[in-house]
Amino acid sequence: MAITRTDVLAAAREVLRRHSLADLSMRRLATELGVSPNALYWHYPDKQTLLAALGDDILADVTAPADDLEWDERLESVARAMRASLCAVPDSAEVVSSGWSSGLSTMAVLDHLTDAARDGGLSASARRGLVTAIAQLVIGLTIEQQTRQQMERLGVTGPGDRDYDAEFADALAIVLAGARQVRAAQTVATAAS
Amino acid sequence: MAITRTDVLAAAREVLRRHSLADLSMRRLATELGVSPNALYWHYPDKQTLLAALGDDILADVTAPADDLEWDERLESVARAMRASLCAVPDSAEVVSSGWSSGLSTMAVLDHLTDAARDGGLSASARRGLVTAIAQLVIGLTIEQQTRQQMERLGVTGPGDRDYDAEFADALAIVLAGARQVRAAQTVATAAS
DNA sequence: ACCTGAACACCGTTCAAGT
DNA sequence: ACCTGAACACCGTTCAAGT
């Protein structure tokens, strides 16, 4: 039976879940699928593209936030959903980061953040800054957490003392406070003109 | 003549400057130093540790900000200095990111951010959140920019349309506005008690 | 103290060929 | 359309041995 792109992504997820990103080689993935390494190159042009698709897949369950929420609550909701999706799959934040950097990812989640910011009435540049600040926070902090978790799992390191969830909450609170403040400043400026 | 740790880091920087992180292999680095690959393992236990040292080295010129600045201006100054140091060496943001994640980096720059936040009178959790938000923004956005730049340099992609400097300024403005707002809320709470 | 030689166990990717 | 066999040009790391 022939293999599909979906099979490949599922197998890749499974390698991350049971092992790590370091173990996610084309050869290993092929073995897991009972196929020769070259077979993967019929479905994806290269590893980079495969990883970008995997990253998009992992974030695919981040949908538009409930529309009875205020704009800032919607931002928070999307940010937390992104982080939850990443935390469900080991090393996924690193995968998403590389996909975004390579330009091979759709970065579709960012639209939900942008939409919420627009509904808040933020200017184009304020929206852009806000989306960047939130996205980099989610990805970057989760990379650090997941790398740490892998090291603990391998026993190369003892348990750390950082509370990543609390750190995330604190950082997100600052960014959202900034968003509200920038919006308020905009409103005053508009009213004065 | 024997090689020093400093020589190794200088050669690594040069490989980044003239080529890329993908070209920075232990074997390539050794060749550049006129030495056998194994020689590097006398100076550093493994590649990960070497990269962490390189990351620290690249950020070493980010010093304490001028002390005649306000606390929030100091935060901005450190953030911009971090970004400037990274932008001076191709792919360095990725190197710093991996060093931070592995736990092998000193993350010394974060102290300057923490100090400025403390002088602003921010609570411990607000400081932690603020430092995280700024650090992840600098690293994450610069990774995206530098990866893009390498792709353009290799001609695999045409020039993009993102203005990373403007994006950074917008995002940093939001975070700093958040810091000031959180501080104001703290001050009110303190006065009321 | 600092390095080399030789080897181990891997990589991503390509290309021709098979069904 | 989908895959295999065989090969190319690499990796990081280790270990014994050299000076």
Short mmCIF file of C-alpha atoms (C1' of nucleotides) in Angstrom, two decimals:
data_model
loop_
_atom_site.label_atom_id
_atom_site.label_comp_id
_atom_site.label_asym_id
_atom_site.label_seq_id
_atom_site.Cartn_x
_atom_site.Cartn_y
_atom_site.Cartn_z
CA MET A 1 0.00 0.00 0.00
CA ALA A 2 1.26 3.44 -0.95
CA ILE A 3 2.12 6.01 1.65
CA THR A 4 0.49 9.46 1.80
CA ARG A 5 1.71 12.86 2.94
CA THR A 6 -0.59 12.46 5.93
CA ASP A 7 1.08 9.18 6.87
CA VAL A 8 4.45 10.87 6.74
CA LEU A 9 3.37 13.70 9.03
CA ALA A 10 1.74 11.29 11.48
CA ALA A 11 4.90 9.18 11.62
CA ALA A 12 7.00 12.31 12.12
CA ARG A 13 4.79 13.38 15.03
CA GLU A 14 5.18 9.94 16.52
CA VAL A 15 8.97 10.12 16.34
CA LEU A 16 8.83 13.46 18.17
CA ARG A 17 6.42 12.06 20.74
CA ARG A 18 8.43 8.93 21.46
CA HIS A 19 11.92 10.27 20.84
CA SER A 20 13.05 13.75 19.80
CA LEU A 21 13.79 16.14 16.95
CA ALA A 22 17.38 14.86 16.93
CA ASP A 23 15.99 11.42 16.08
CA LEU A 24 13.78 12.75 13.30
CA SER A 25 16.01 11.93 10.34
CA MET A 26 14.74 11.12 6.87
CA ARG A 27 16.23 7.65 7.22
CA ARG A 28 14.67 7.04 10.60
CA LEU A 29 11.31 8.34 9.44
CA ALA A 30 11.43 6.08 6.39
CA THR A 31 12.23 3.05 8.55
CA GLU A 32 9.28 3.89 10.79
CA LEU A 33 7.06 3.93 7.70
CA GLY A 34 8.50 0.67 6.36
CA VAL A 35 9.80 2.38 3.26
CA SER A 36 13.16 3.34 1.78
CA PRO A 37 14.50 6.84 2.59
CA ASN A 38 14.23 7.94 -1.03
CA ALA A 39 10.49 7.29 -0.98
CA LEU A 40 10.02 10.38 1.18
CA TYR A 41 11.42 12.50 -1.61
CA TRP A 42 8.52 11.64 -3.80
CA HIS A 43 6.15 13.24 -1.25
CA TYR A 44 8.31 16.16 -0.11
CA PRO A 45 11.10 17.86 -2.05
CA ASP A 46 13.36 17.96 1.02
CA LYS A 47 13.46 17.70 4.79
CA GLN A 48 13.02 21.43 5.31
CA THR A 49 9.70 21.40 3.45
CA LEU A 50 8.55 18.34 5.34
CA LEU A 51 9.31 20.02 8.67
CA ALA A 52 7.48 23.19 7.62
CA ALA A 53 4.41 21.09 6.78
CA LEU A 54 4.72 19.34 10.13
CA GLY A 55 4.85 22.68 11.93
CA ASP A 56 1.75 23.91 10.13
CA ASP A 57 0.03 20.63 10.94
CA ILE A 58 0.80 20.93 14.64
CA LEU A 59 -0.64 24.44 14.77
CA ALA A 60 -3.64 23.57 12.60
CA ASP A 61 -5.92 23.05 15.59
CA VAL A 62 -5.49 26.66 16.64
CA THR A 63 -8.75 28.03 15.28
CA ALA A 64 -10.40 31.44 15.43
CA PRO A 65 -11.19 32.46 19.02
CA ALA A 66 -14.75 32.72 20.40
CA ASP A 67 -16.25 35.92 19.04
CA ASP A 68 -18.07 36.86 22.23
CA LEU A 69 -14.70 37.76 23.74
CA GLU A 70 -13.20 41.22 23.86
CA TRP A 71 -10.37 41.84 21.38
CA ASP A 72 -7.70 41.55 24.06
CA GLU A 73 -9.22 38.38 25.48
CA ARG A 74 -9.16 36.98 21.98
CA LEU A 75 -5.46 37.72 21.67
CA GLU A 76 -4.83 35.95 24.95
CA SER A 77 -6.97 33.02 23.89
CA VAL A 78 -5.08 32.52 20.62
CA ALA A 79 -1.70 32.86 22.32
CA ARG A 80 -2.65 30.22 24.89
CA ALA A 81 -4.03 27.92 22.21
CA MET A 82 -0.78 28.18 20.27
CA ARG A 83 1.22 27.32 23.33
CA ALA A 84 -1.08 24.42 24.21
CA SER A 85 -0.75 22.93 20.73
CA LEU A 86 3.02 23.18 20.91
CA CYS A 87 3.20 21.71 24.40
CA ALA A 88 1.28 18.66 23.16
CA VAL A 89 4.14 17.60 20.87
CA PRO A 90 7.77 17.49 22.10
CA ASP A 91 10.23 19.73 20.22
CA SER A 92 7.41 21.11 18.10
CA ALA A 93 8.27 24.73 18.87
CA GLU A 94 11.68 24.24 17.27
CA VAL A 95 9.99 22.68 14.25
CA VAL A 96 7.59 25.61 13.89
CA SER A 97 10.40 28.11 14.34
CA SER A 98 12.43 26.58 11.52
CA GLY A 99 9.36 26.46 9.29
CA TRP A 100 8.65 30.13 9.85
CA SER A 101 12.26 31.09 9.25
CA SER A 102 12.54 29.11 6.04
CA GLY A 103 9.49 30.84 4.62
CA LEU A 104 8.00 27.45 3.78
CA SER A 105 5.34 27.70 6.47
CA THR A 106 1.95 29.36 5.93
CA MET A 107 2.16 31.05 9.36
CA ALA A 108 -1.63 30.86 9.27
CA VAL A 109 -2.05 31.28 13.04
CA LEU A 110 -0.78 34.80 12.79
CA ASP A 111 -4.00 35.76 11.00
CA HIS A 112 -6.03 35.08 14.13
CA LEU A 113 -3.80 37.39 16.11
CA THR A 114 -3.92 40.06 13.42
CA ASP A 115 -7.72 39.84 13.21
CA ALA A 116 -8.16 40.31 16.94
CA ALA A 117 -5.76 43.25 16.92
CA ARG A 118 -7.67 44.85 14.06
CA ASP A 119 -10.95 44.47 15.93
CA GLY A 120 -9.28 46.29 18.80
CA GLY A 121 -8.76 49.19 16.41
CA LEU A 122 -4.99 49.04 16.48
CA SER A 123 -3.06 50.74 13.68
CA ALA A 124 -1.27 48.64 11.09
CA SER A 125 2.14 49.12 12.69
CA ALA A 126 0.84 48.48 16.20
CA ARG A 127 -0.78 45.28 14.93
CA ARG A 128 2.40 44.14 13.31
CA GLY A 129 4.42 44.78 16.45
CA LEU A 130 1.89 43.09 18.68
CA VAL A 131 1.64 39.98 16.53
CA THR A 132 5.43 39.71 16.39
CA ALA A 133 5.81 40.16 20.14
CA ILE A 134 3.23 37.50 20.95
CA ALA A 135 4.37 34.98 18.33
CA GLN A 136 8.06 35.21 19.23
CA LEU A 137 7.22 34.92 22.90
CA VAL A 138 5.19 31.75 22.42
CA ILE A 139 7.72 30.10 20.12
CA GLY A 140 10.89 31.17 21.89
CA LEU A 141 9.85 30.36 25.43
CA THR A 142 8.40 27.02 24.39
CA ILE A 143 11.61 26.10 22.56
CA GLU A 144 13.55 26.66 25.77
CA GLN A 145 11.05 24.64 27.78
CA GLN A 146 10.92 21.70 25.39
CA THR A 147 14.69 21.54 24.96
CA ARG A 148 14.96 21.46 28.74
CA GLN A 149 12.33 18.72 28.95
CA GLN A 150 14.21 16.57 26.46
CA MET A 151 17.42 16.94 28.46
CA GLU A 152 15.63 15.91 31.63
CA ARG A 153 14.06 12.98 29.83
CA LEU A 154 17.47 11.80 28.70
CA GLY A 155 18.74 12.22 32.23
CA VAL A 156 21.57 14.51 31.09
CA THR A 157 20.25 17.18 33.45
CA GLY A 158 18.38 17.32 36.75
CA PRO A 159 15.02 19.05 37.08
CA GLY A 160 15.30 22.81 36.49
CA ASP A 161 13.78 25.54 38.63
CA ARG A 162 12.04 27.65 35.99
CA ASP A 163 8.25 27.78 35.92
CA TYR A 164 7.61 28.23 32.20
CA ASP A 165 3.85 28.53 32.51
CA ALA A 166 4.16 31.34 35.05
CA GLU A 167 6.85 32.99 32.98
CA PHE A 168 4.60 32.82 29.94
CA ALA A 169 1.64 34.28 31.84
CA ASP A 170 3.78 37.16 33.15
CA ALA A 171 5.24 37.96 29.75
CA LEU A 172 1.90 37.74 27.98
CA ALA A 173 0.35 40.04 30.59
CA ILE A 174 3.00 42.67 29.87
CA VAL A 175 2.48 42.47 26.12
CA LEU A 176 -1.30 42.67 26.42
CA ALA A 177 -1.03 45.62 28.80
CA GLY A 178 1.12 47.28 26.16
CA ALA A 179 -1.47 46.59 23.48
CA ARG A 180 -4.25 48.17 25.57
CA GLN A 181 -2.09 51.17 26.37
CA VAL A 182 -1.13 51.75 22.76
CA ARG A 183 -4.80 51.50 21.79
CA ALA A 184 -5.75 54.05 24.42
CA ALA A 185 -3.08 56.44 23.17
CA GLN A 186 -4.39 56.01 19.63
CA THR A 187 -7.95 56.73 20.73
CA VAL A 188 -6.91 59.95 22.44
CA ALA A 189 -4.98 61.04 19.36
CA THR A 190 -7.98 60.32 17.13
CA ALA A 191 -10.38 62.19 19.40
CA ALA A 192 -8.08 65.22 19.49
CA SER A 193 -7.90 65.54 15.73
CA MET B 1 51.85 26.72 17.47
CA ALA B 2 49.01 25.53 19.67
CA ILE B 3 45.49 26.74 19.18
CA THR B 4 43.46 28.50 21.89
CA ARG B 5 39.76 28.62 22.71
CA THR B 6 39.84 32.22 21.48
CA ASP B 7 41.24 31.11 18.12
CA VAL B 8 38.45 28.58 17.79
CA LEU B 9 35.74 31.17 18.47
CA ALA B 10 37.32 33.65 16.07
CA ALA B 11 37.46 31.04 13.33
CA ALA B 12 33.84 30.07 14.01
CA ARG B 13 32.76 33.71 13.69
CA GLU B 14 34.64 33.93 10.43
CA VAL B 15 32.85 30.87 9.03
CA LEU B 16 29.53 32.50 9.92
CA ARG B 17 30.61 35.80 8.40
CA ARG B 18 31.84 34.32 5.14
CA HIS B 19 29.48 31.37 4.86
CA SER B 20 26.70 30.24 7.21
CA LEU B 21 25.71 28.18 10.23
CA ALA B 22 25.10 25.23 7.92
CA ASP B 23 28.78 25.40 6.97
CA LEU B 24 29.93 25.57 10.57
CA SER B 25 30.84 21.91 11.08
CA MET B 26 33.55 20.68 13.42
CA ARG B 27 35.43 19.34 10.41
CA ARG B 28 35.17 22.58 8.47
CA LEU B 29 36.17 24.63 11.49
CA ALA B 30 39.19 22.39 12.06
CA THR B 31 40.25 22.76 8.43
CA GLU B 32 39.97 26.53 8.74
CA LEU B 33 42.29 26.38 11.76
CA GLY B 34 44.76 24.07 10.01
CA VAL B 35 44.16 21.34 12.54
CA SER B 36 42.53 17.92 12.68
CA PRO B 37 38.84 17.75 13.70
CA ASN B 38 39.66 15.86 16.89
CA ALA B 39 41.85 18.72 18.09
CA LEU B 40 38.72 20.78 18.76
CA TYR B 41 37.62 18.21 21.30
CA TRP B 42 40.56 19.03 23.47
CA HIS B 43 39.27 22.62 23.79
CA TYR B 44 35.55 21.95 23.91
CA PRO B 45 33.77 18.77 25.03
CA ASP B 46 31.33 18.91 22.10
CA LYS B 47 29.88 21.13 19.39
CA GLN B 48 26.95 22.23 21.54
CA THR B 49 29.27 23.67 24.18
CA LEU B 50 31.37 25.37 21.53
CA LEU B 51 28.27 27.03 20.04
CA ALA B 52 27.08 28.17 23.46
CA ALA B 53 30.47 29.80 24.05
CA LEU B 54 30.25 31.42 20.62
CA GLY B 55 26.82 32.81 21.43
CA ASP B 56 28.04 34.27 24.71
CA ASP B 57 31.02 35.73 22.90
CA ILE B 58 28.86 37.43 20.30
CA LEU B 59 26.70 39.05 22.99
CA ALA B 60 29.69 39.92 25.18
CA ASP B 61 29.84 43.49 23.86
CA VAL B 62 26.37 44.23 25.20
CA THR B 63 27.37 46.09 28.34
CA ALA B 64 25.39 47.86 31.07
CA PRO B 65 23.42 50.82 29.65
CA ALA B 66 24.25 54.45 30.47
CA ASP B 67 23.03 55.15 33.99
CA ASP B 68 21.75 58.62 33.25
CA LEU B 69 18.88 57.05 31.34
CA GLU B 70 15.43 56.35 32.76
CA TRP B 71 14.73 52.68 33.53
CA ASP B 72 12.58 52.19 30.43
CA GLU B 73 15.13 53.92 28.21
CA ARG B 74 17.72 51.54 29.63
CA LEU B 75 15.58 48.56 28.69
CA GLU B 76 15.27 49.88 25.17
CA SER B 77 18.98 50.56 24.98
CA VAL B 78 19.91 47.02 26.02
CA ALA B 79 17.38 45.48 23.64
CA ARG B 80 18.76 47.49 20.74
CA ALA B 81 22.35 46.66 21.69
CA MET B 82 21.50 42.95 21.72
CA ARG B 83 19.95 43.20 18.32
CA ALA B 84 22.87 45.19 16.94
CA SER B 85 25.39 42.61 18.17
CA LEU B 86 23.39 39.81 16.59
CA CYS B 87 22.94 41.65 13.30
CA ALA B 88 26.73 42.04 13.07
CA VAL B 89 27.25 38.27 12.70
CA PRO B 90 25.17 36.19 10.25
CA ASP B 91 23.12 33.37 11.82
CA SER B 92 24.23 34.42 15.28
CA ALA B 93 20.67 34.64 16.63
CA GLU B 94 20.19 30.95 15.92
CA VAL B 95 23.48 30.22 17.68
CA VAL B 96 22.45 32.21 20.75
CA SER B 97 19.03 30.59 20.78
CA SER B 98 20.51 27.08 20.83
CA GLY B 99 22.95 28.09 23.54
CA TRP B 100 20.18 29.42 25.74
CA SER B 101 18.06 26.35 25.18
CA SER B 102 20.84 23.92 25.96
CA GLY B 103 21.48 25.61 29.27
CA LEU B 104 25.17 25.88 28.38
CA SER B 105 25.04 29.64 27.90
CA THR B 106 25.52 32.15 30.71
CA MET B 107 22.63 34.28 29.43
CA ALA B 108 24.52 37.15 31.00
CA VAL B 109 22.78 39.85 28.94
CA LEU B 110 19.54 39.13 30.73
CA ASP B 111 21.03 40.62 33.89
CA HIS B 112 21.13 44.06 32.28
CA LEU B 113 17.47 43.81 31.43
CA THR B 114 16.59 42.56 34.91
CA ASP B 115 18.59 45.35 36.56
CA ALA B 116 16.82 48.04 34.56
CA ALA B 117 13.44 46.50 35.36
CA ARG B 118 14.29 46.43 39.06
CA ASP B 119 15.30 50.08 38.99
CA GLY B 120 11.88 50.76 37.51
CA GLY B 121 10.43 49.21 40.66
CA LEU B 122 8.79 46.29 38.88
CA SER B 123 7.79 43.27 40.94
CA ALA B 124 9.72 40.02 40.58
CA SER B 125 7.10 38.41 38.37
CA ALA B 126 6.69 41.52 36.21
CA ARG B 127 10.47 41.64 35.78
CA ARG B 128 10.60 38.01 34.79
CA GLY B 129 7.83 38.45 32.23
CA LEU B 130 9.33 41.60 30.81
CA VAL B 131 12.80 40.11 30.42
CA THR B 132 11.34 37.05 28.71
CA ALA B 133 9.20 39.11 26.34
CA ILE B 134 12.11 41.31 25.29
CA ALA B 135 14.67 38.52 24.98
CA GLN B 136 12.45 36.23 22.93
CA LEU B 137 11.47 39.11 20.67
CA VAL B 138 15.07 40.03 19.93
CA ILE B 139 16.20 36.46 19.35
CA GLY B 140 13.16 35.20 17.45
CA LEU B 141 12.74 38.08 15.07
CA THR B 142 16.46 38.20 14.33
CA ILE B 143 16.50 34.47 13.59
CA GLU B 144 13.80 35.01 10.98
CA GLN B 145 15.65 37.94 9.48
CA GLN B 146 19.03 36.24 9.32
CA THR B 147 17.63 33.03 7.87
CA ARG B 148 15.95 35.13 5.21
CA GLN B 149 19.18 37.00 4.51
CA GLN B 150 21.09 33.75 4.03
CA MET B 151 18.48 32.53 1.56
CA GLU B 152 18.73 35.76 -0.39
CA ARG B 153 22.53 35.56 -0.33
CA LEU B 154 22.38 32.07 -1.80
CA GLY B 155 19.95 33.30 -4.42
CA VAL B 156 17.39 30.65 -3.48
CA THR B 157 14.86 33.43 -2.83
CA GLY B 158 14.19 36.92 -4.11
CA PRO B 159 14.23 39.94 -1.80
CA GLY B 160 11.41 39.80 0.78
CA ASP B 161 9.05 42.62 1.70
CA ARG B 162 9.33 42.58 5.49
CA ASP B 163 10.97 45.49 7.27
CA TYR B 164 12.50 43.74 10.26
CA ASP B 165 13.84 46.90 11.86
CA ALA B 166 10.42 48.55 11.79
CA GLU B 167 8.79 45.36 13.03
CA PHE B 168 11.25 45.23 15.88
CA ALA B 169 10.65 48.87 16.80
CA ASP B 170 6.87 48.35 16.77
CA ALA B 171 7.03 45.21 18.89
CA LEU B 172 9.49 46.70 21.37
CA ALA B 173 7.29 49.79 21.72
CA ILE B 174 4.33 47.59 22.69
CA VAL B 175 6.34 45.65 25.26
CA LEU B 176 7.78 48.82 26.80
CA ALA B 177 4.34 50.40 26.93
CA GLY B 178 3.21 47.29 28.78
CA ALA B 179 6.07 47.59 31.24
CA ARG B 180 5.21 51.21 32.01
CA GLN B 181 1.55 50.38 32.40
CA VAL B 182 2.21 47.47 34.76
CA ARG B 183 4.48 49.71 36.81
CA ALA B 184 1.81 52.38 37.04
CA ALA B 185 -0.75 49.81 38.21
CA GLN B 186 1.73 48.60 40.85
CA THR B 187 2.33 52.13 42.08
CA VAL B 188 -1.39 52.76 42.49
CA ALA B 189 -1.82 49.49 44.38
CA THR B 190 1.08 50.37 46.69
CA ALA B 191 -0.24 53.87 47.39
CA ALA B 192 -3.70 52.49 48.19
CA SER B 193 -2.44 50.03 50.78
"C1'" DA C 1 49.46 19.88 27.30
"C1'" DC C 2 48.00 19.47 22.86
"C1'" DC C 3 47.33 17.04 18.80
"C1'" DT C 4 46.95 13.09 14.91
"C1'" DG C 5 45.14 8.61 12.54
"C1'" DA C 6 41.85 5.68 12.01
"C1'" DA C 7 37.50 4.28 12.73
"C1'" DC C 8 32.23 4.07 14.08
"C1'" DA C 9 27.78 5.05 13.22
"C1'" DC C 10 25.42 7.98 11.21
"C1'" DC C 11 23.40 12.06 7.92
"C1'" DG C 12 20.53 14.50 3.42
"C1'" DT C 13 20.12 13.99 -1.26
"C1'" DT C 14 20.40 12.33 -6.21
"C1'" DC C 15 19.80 9.39 -10.07
"C1'" DA C 16 18.82 5.66 -12.66
"C1'" DA C 17 15.95 1.98 -12.70
"C1'" DG C 18 11.94 -0.83 -11.45
"C1'" DT C 19 6.56 -1.93 -11.28
"C1'" DA D 1 2.20 7.14 -9.66
"C1'" DC D 2 5.09 5.51 -6.34
"C1'" DC D 3 9.02 3.27 -4.88
"C1'" DT D 4 13.95 0.72 -4.59
"C1'" DG D 5 19.28 0.18 -4.98
"C1'" DA D 6 23.30 2.11 -5.01
"C1'" DA D 7 26.05 5.77 -4.47
"C1'" DC D 8 28.03 10.68 -3.23
"C1'" DA D 9 29.65 13.70 -0.13
"C1'" DC D 10 29.31 14.66 4.01
"C1'" DC D 11 28.46 14.66 9.58
"C1'" DG D 12 29.77 14.43 15.29
"C1'" DT D 13 32.37 11.82 18.24
"C1'" DT D 14 35.68 8.37 20.35
"C1'" DC D 15 39.92 6.12 21.35
"C1'" DA D 16 44.40 4.89 21.19
"C1'" DA D 17 48.60 6.71 20.20
"C1'" DG D 18 52.05 10.25 19.38
"C1'" DT D 19 55.23 14.42 20.92
#
